[in-house]
Coordinates of C-alpha atoms in Angstrom, one line a residue:
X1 CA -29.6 72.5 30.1
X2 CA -27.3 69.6 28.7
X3 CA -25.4 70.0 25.8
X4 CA -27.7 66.8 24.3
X5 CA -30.5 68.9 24.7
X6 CA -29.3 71.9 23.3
X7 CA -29.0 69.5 20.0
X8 CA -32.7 68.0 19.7
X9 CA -33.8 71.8 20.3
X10 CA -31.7 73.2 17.5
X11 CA -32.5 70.5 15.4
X12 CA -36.4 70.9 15.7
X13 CA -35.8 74.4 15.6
X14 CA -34.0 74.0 12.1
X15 CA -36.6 72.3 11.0
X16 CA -39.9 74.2 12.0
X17 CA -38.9 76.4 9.1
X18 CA -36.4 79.0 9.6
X19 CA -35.3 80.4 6.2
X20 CA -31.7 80.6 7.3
X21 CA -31.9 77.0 8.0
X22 CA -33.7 76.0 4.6
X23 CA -31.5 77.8 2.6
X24 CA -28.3 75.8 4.1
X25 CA -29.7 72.5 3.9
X26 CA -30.4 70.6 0.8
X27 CA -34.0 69.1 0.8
X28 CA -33.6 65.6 1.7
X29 CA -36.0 62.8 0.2
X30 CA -37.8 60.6 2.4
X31 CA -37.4 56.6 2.3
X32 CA -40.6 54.3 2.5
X33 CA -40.2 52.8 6.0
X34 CA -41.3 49.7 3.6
X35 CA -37.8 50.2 1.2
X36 CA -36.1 50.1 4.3
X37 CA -37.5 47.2 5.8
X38 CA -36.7 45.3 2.5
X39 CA -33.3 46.6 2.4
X40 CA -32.8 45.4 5.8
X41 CA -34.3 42.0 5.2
X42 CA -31.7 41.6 2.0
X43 CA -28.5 42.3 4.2
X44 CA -30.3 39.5 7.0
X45 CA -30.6 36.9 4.3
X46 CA -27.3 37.6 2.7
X47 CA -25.9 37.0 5.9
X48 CA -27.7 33.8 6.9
X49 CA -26.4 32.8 3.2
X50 CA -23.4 33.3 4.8
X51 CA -23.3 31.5 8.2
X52 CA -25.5 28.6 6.3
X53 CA -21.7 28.4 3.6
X54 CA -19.6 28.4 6.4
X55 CA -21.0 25.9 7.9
X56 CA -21.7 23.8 5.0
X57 CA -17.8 24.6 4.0
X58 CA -16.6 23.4 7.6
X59 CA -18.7 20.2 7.5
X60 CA -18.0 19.5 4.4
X61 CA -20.8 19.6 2.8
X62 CA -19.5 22.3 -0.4
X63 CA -16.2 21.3 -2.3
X64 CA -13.2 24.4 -2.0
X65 CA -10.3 24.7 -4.1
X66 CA -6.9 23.4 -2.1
X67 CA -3.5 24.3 -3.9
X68 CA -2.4 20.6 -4.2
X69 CA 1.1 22.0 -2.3
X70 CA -0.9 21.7 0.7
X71 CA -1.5 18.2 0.6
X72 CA -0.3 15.2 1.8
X73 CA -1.1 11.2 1.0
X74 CA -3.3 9.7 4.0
X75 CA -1.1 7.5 6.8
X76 CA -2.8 4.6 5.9
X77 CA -1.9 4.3 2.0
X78 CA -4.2 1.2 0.4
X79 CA -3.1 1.9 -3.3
X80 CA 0.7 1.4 -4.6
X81 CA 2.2 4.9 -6.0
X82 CA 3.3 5.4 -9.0
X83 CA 1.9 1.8 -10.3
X84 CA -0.9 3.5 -11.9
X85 CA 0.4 6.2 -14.6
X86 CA -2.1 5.8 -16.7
X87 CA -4.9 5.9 -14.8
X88 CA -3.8 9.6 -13.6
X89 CA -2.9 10.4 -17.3
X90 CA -6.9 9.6 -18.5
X91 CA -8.0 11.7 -15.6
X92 CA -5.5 14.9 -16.9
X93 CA -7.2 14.3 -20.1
X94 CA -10.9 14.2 -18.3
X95 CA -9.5 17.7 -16.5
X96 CA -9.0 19.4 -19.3
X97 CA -11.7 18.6 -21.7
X98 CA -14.6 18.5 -18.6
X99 CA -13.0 19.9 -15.6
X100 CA -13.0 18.4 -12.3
X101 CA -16.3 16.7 -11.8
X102 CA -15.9 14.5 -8.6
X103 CA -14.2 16.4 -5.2
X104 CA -11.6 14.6 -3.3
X105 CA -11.8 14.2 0.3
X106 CA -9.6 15.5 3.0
X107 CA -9.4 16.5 6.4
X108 CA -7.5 19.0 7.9
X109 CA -3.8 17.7 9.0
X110 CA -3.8 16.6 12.8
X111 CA -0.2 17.8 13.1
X112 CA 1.0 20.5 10.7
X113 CA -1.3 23.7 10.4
X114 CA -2.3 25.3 7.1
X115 CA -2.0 21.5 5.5
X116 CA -4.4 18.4 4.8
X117 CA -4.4 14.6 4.1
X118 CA -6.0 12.9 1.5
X119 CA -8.3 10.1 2.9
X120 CA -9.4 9.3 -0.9
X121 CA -8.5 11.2 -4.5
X122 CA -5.0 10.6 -4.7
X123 CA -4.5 10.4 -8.3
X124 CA -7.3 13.3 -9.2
X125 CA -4.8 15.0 -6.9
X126 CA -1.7 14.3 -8.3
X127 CA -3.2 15.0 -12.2
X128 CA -4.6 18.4 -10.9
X129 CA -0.7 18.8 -9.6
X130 CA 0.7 17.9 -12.8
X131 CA -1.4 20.3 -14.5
X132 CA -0.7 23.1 -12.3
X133 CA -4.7 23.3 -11.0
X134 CA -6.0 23.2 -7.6
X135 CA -8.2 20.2 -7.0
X136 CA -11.7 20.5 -5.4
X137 CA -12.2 19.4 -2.0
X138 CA -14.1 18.1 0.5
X139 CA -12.9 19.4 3.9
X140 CA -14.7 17.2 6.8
X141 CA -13.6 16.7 10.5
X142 CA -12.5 12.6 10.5
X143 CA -10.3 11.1 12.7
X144 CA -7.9 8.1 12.0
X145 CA -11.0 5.0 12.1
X146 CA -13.3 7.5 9.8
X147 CA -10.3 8.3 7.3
X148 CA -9.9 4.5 6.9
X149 CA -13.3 3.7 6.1
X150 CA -14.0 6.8 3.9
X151 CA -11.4 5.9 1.8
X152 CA -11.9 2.1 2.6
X153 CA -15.8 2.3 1.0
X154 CA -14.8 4.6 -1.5
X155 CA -12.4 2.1 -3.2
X156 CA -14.6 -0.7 -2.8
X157 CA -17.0 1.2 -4.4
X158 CA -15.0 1.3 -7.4
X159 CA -13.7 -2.3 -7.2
X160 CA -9.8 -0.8 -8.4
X161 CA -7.9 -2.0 -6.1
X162 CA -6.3 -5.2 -6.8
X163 CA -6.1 -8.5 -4.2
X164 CA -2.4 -7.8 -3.5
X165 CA -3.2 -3.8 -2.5
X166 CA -5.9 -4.8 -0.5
X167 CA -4.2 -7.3 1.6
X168 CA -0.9 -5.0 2.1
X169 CA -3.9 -2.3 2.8
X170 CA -5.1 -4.8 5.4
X171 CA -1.3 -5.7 7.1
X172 CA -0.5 -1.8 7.6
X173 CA -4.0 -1.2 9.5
X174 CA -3.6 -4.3 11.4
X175 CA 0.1 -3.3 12.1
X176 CA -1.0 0.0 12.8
X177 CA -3.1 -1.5 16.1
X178 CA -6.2 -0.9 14.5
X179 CA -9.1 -3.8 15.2
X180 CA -10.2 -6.1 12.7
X181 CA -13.7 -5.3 12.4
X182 CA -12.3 -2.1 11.7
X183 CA -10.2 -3.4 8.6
X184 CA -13.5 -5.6 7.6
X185 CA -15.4 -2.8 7.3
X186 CA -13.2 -0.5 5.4
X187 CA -12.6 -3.1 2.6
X188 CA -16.5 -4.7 2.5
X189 CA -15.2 -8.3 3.5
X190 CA -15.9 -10.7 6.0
X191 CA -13.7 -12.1 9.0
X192 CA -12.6 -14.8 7.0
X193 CA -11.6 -13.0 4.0
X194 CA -9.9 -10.2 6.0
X195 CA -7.8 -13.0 7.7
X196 CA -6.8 -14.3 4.2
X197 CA -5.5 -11.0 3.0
X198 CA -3.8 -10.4 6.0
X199 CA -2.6 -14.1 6.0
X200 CA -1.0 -13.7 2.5
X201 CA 0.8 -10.1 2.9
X202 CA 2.2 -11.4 5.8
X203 CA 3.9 -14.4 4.1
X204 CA 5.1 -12.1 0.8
X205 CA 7.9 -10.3 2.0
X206 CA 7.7 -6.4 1.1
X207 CA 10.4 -6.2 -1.5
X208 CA 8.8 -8.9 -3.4
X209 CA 5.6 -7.3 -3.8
X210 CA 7.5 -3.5 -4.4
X211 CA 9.0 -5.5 -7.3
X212 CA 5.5 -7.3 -8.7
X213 CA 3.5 -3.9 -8.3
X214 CA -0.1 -3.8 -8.8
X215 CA -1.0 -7.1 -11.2
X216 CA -4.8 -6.4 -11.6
X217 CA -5.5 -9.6 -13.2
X218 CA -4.2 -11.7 -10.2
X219 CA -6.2 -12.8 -7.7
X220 CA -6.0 -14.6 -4.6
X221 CA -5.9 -18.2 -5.5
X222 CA -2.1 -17.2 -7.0
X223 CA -1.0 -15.3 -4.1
X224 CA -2.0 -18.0 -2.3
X225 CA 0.2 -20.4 -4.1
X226 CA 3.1 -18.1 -4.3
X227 CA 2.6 -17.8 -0.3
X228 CA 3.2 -21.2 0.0
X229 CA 6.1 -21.7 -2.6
X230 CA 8.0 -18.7 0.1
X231 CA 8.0 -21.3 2.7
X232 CA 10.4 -23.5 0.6
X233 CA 14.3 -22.9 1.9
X234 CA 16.1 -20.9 -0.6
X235 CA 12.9 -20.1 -2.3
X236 CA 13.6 -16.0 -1.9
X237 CA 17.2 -16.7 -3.7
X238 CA 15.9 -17.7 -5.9
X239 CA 13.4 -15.0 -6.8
X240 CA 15.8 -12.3 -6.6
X241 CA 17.9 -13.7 -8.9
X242 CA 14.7 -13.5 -11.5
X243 CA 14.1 -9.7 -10.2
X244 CA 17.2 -8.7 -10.5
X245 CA 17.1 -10.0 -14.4
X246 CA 17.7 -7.3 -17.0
X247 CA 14.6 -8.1 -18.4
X248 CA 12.1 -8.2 -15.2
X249 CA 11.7 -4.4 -15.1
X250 CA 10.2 -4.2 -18.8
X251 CA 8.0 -6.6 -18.5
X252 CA 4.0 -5.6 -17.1
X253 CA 3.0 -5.8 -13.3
X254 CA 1.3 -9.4 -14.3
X255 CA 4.2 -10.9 -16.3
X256 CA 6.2 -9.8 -13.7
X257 CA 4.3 -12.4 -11.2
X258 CA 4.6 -14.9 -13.6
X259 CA 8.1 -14.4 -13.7
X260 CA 8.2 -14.9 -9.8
X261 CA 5.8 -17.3 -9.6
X262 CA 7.8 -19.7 -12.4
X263 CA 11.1 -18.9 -10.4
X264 CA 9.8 -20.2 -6.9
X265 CA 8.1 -23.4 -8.4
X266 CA 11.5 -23.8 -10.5
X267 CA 13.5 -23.4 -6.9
X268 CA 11.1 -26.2 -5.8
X269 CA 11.4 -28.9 -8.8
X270 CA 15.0 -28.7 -8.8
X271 CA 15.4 -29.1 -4.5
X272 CA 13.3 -32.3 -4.9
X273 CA 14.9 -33.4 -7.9
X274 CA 17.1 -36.6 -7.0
X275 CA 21.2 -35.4 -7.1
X276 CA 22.8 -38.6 -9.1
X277 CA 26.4 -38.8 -9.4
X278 CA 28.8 -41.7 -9.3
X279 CA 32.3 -42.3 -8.0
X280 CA 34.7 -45.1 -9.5
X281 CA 38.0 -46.5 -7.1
X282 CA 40.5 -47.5 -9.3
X283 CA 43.9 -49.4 -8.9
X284 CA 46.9 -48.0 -9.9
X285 CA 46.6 -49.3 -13.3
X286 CA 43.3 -48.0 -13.9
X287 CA 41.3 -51.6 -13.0
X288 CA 38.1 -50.3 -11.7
X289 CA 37.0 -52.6 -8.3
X290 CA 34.2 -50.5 -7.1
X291 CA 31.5 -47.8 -8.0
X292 CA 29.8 -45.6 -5.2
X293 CA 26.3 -44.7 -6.8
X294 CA 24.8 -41.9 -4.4
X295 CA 20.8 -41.1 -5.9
X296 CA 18.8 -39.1 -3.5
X297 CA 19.2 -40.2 0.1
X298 CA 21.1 -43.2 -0.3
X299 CA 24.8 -44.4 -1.0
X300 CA 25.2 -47.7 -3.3
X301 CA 28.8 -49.6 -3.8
X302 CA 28.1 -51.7 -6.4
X303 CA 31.1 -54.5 -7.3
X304 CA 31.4 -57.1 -9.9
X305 CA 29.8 -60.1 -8.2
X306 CA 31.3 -62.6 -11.0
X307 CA 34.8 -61.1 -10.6
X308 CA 35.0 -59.4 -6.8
X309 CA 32.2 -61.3 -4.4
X310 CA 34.8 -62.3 -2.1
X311 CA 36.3 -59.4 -1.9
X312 CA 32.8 -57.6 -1.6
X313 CA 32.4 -59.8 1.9
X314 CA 35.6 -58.9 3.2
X315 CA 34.5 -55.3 2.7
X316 CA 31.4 -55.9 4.6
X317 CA 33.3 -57.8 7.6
X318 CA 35.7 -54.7 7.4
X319 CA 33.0 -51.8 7.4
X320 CA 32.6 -51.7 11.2
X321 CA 35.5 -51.1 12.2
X322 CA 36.3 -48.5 9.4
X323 CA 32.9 -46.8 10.2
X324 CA 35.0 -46.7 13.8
X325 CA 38.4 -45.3 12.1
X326 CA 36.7 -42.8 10.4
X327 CA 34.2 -41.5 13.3
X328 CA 37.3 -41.2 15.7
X329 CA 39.3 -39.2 12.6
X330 CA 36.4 -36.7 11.7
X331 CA 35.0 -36.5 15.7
X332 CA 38.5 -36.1 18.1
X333 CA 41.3 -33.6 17.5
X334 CA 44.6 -35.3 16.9
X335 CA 47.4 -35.5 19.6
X336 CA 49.4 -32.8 17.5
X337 CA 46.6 -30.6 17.8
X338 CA 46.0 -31.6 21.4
X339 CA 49.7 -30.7 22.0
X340 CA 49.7 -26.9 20.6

């Protein structure tokens, strides 16, 4: 007989009443098979509660709680940092009086484990940072054309960002190889509008725009104009000579295009502006014979007619071959030169 049958017998034989059996075990209660049942369907739809989190968690579907250490700005920025203080000081305000009521979203960082990138909720980010909170989240699987247009449709949603942020926005995805339809559809424009913003951050150099910052209030008419204005020689002299003015950096983001804007127009005015100066020849006891008027593009000597007409035509029959003398002085080297 097997030592597993040996057990059932003693166990049925314990329990068909033997006194020495029922006096060393304590009386045990019987469970409805019906309690059990229940019990067992409890744990089942805990657990399905379970799975159905997780996977609402890994699609992201349910906000989680990030520590803000672990994140990093999305590749494709499309707002300028730090140009918007006190935006991100109105939502620490909203944080602490009502929490955080709207996730951010991220996705899980393609090249650093344990991190994530921010395809939209930068500044909730950085005020749950500065008040030492971690930020709600949105977790979802997006690759780079997704991250664009999530964070593409959810700042045209909110109409924020300004003409000059959406067409540097528009320059880094289309430097970035990305198609245009692609850029068209994260901003909500059209092919011809797309081309415009592209068309104008393209003609603003970088630094010029770093110095302007945001300026909500201008749109693309002026950008356009300054875009132009750029193609003027000396026109970006000009302007950093006005940026680089003591007073530039107190002035708003708007006043500061002003600023830039007057300086490029003012570059203009004064190249087409006619140069007018005058030069007198004089004997040597100060009789003046002749004045050289140069205005604009030409050269004028202008002599006394009553006084010097005769001597103005044997100027003129003399002019060749001084025009001659003076080519041959400014054009060939001299023979001491020629002899070193």
């Amino acid at each position: 007989m097997s030592k597993r049958t040996q057990s059932i017998r003693s166990l049925f034989a314990a329990e068909s009443g033997s006194a020495s059996a029922e006096g060393l075990r304590p009386p045990v209660e019987r469970v409805a098979s019906g309690a059990v049942r229940s019990l067992k369907d409890t744990f089942s739809e805990v657990e399905r509660d379970y799975e159905e989190l997780k996977r609402q968690v890994s699609s992201g579907a349910v906000p989680v709680e990030l520590d803000t250490e672990l994140l990093d700005p999305s590749p494709f920025a499309d707002r300028f940092a730090d140009q918007d203080l006190a935006a991100v000081e109105a939502l620490k305000t909203s944080f602490q009086e009502h929490g955080q009521e709207i996730p951010i979203l991220v996705r899980v960082h393609p090249t650093s484990p344990g991190r994530y990138q921010i395809a939209y909720g930068h500044r909730r980010a950085k005020a749950a940072s500065d008040l030492g909170l971690k930020v709600k989240a949105y977790v979802r699987e997006l690759d780079d054309d997704r991250l664009i247009v999530a964070q593409g449709v959810e700042n045209s949603a909110r109409e924020d960002l300004t003409f000059i942020e959406r067409a540097t926005f528009a320059l880094r995805l289309e430097d970035g190889g990305f198609q245009r339809t692609l850029i068209q559809t994260a901003l909500s424009v059209d092919r011809q509008e797309a081309s415009k913003l592209v068309t104008v951050a393209r003609a603003v150099p970088q630094w010029i725009v770093t110095a302007i910052g945001r300026a909500p209030k201008i749109g693309r008419p002026r950008w356009q104009e300054l875009a132009e204005l750029l193609k003027e020689t000396g026109a970006e002299t000009k302007i950093r000579k006005a940026i680089e003015h003591a007073t530039f950096r107190h002035k708003d983001s708007d006043e500061r295009f002003a600023v830039v804007l007057r300086a490029a127009k003012a570059k203009n005015e004064a190249s087409s502006a006619p140069t007018n100066r005058t030069l007198v020849a004089k004997l040597s006891d100060g009789t003046e014979i002749a004045r050289l008027a140069v205005s604009g593009k030409s050269c004028k000597i202008q002599l006394d007619r009553t006084r010097d007409e005769d001597f103005a035509s044997f100027v003129m029959q003399q002019l060749p071959e001084l025009y001659s003398s003076f080519k041959n002085q400014t054009q060939s080297p001299s023979k001491e030169t020629e002899g070193r």
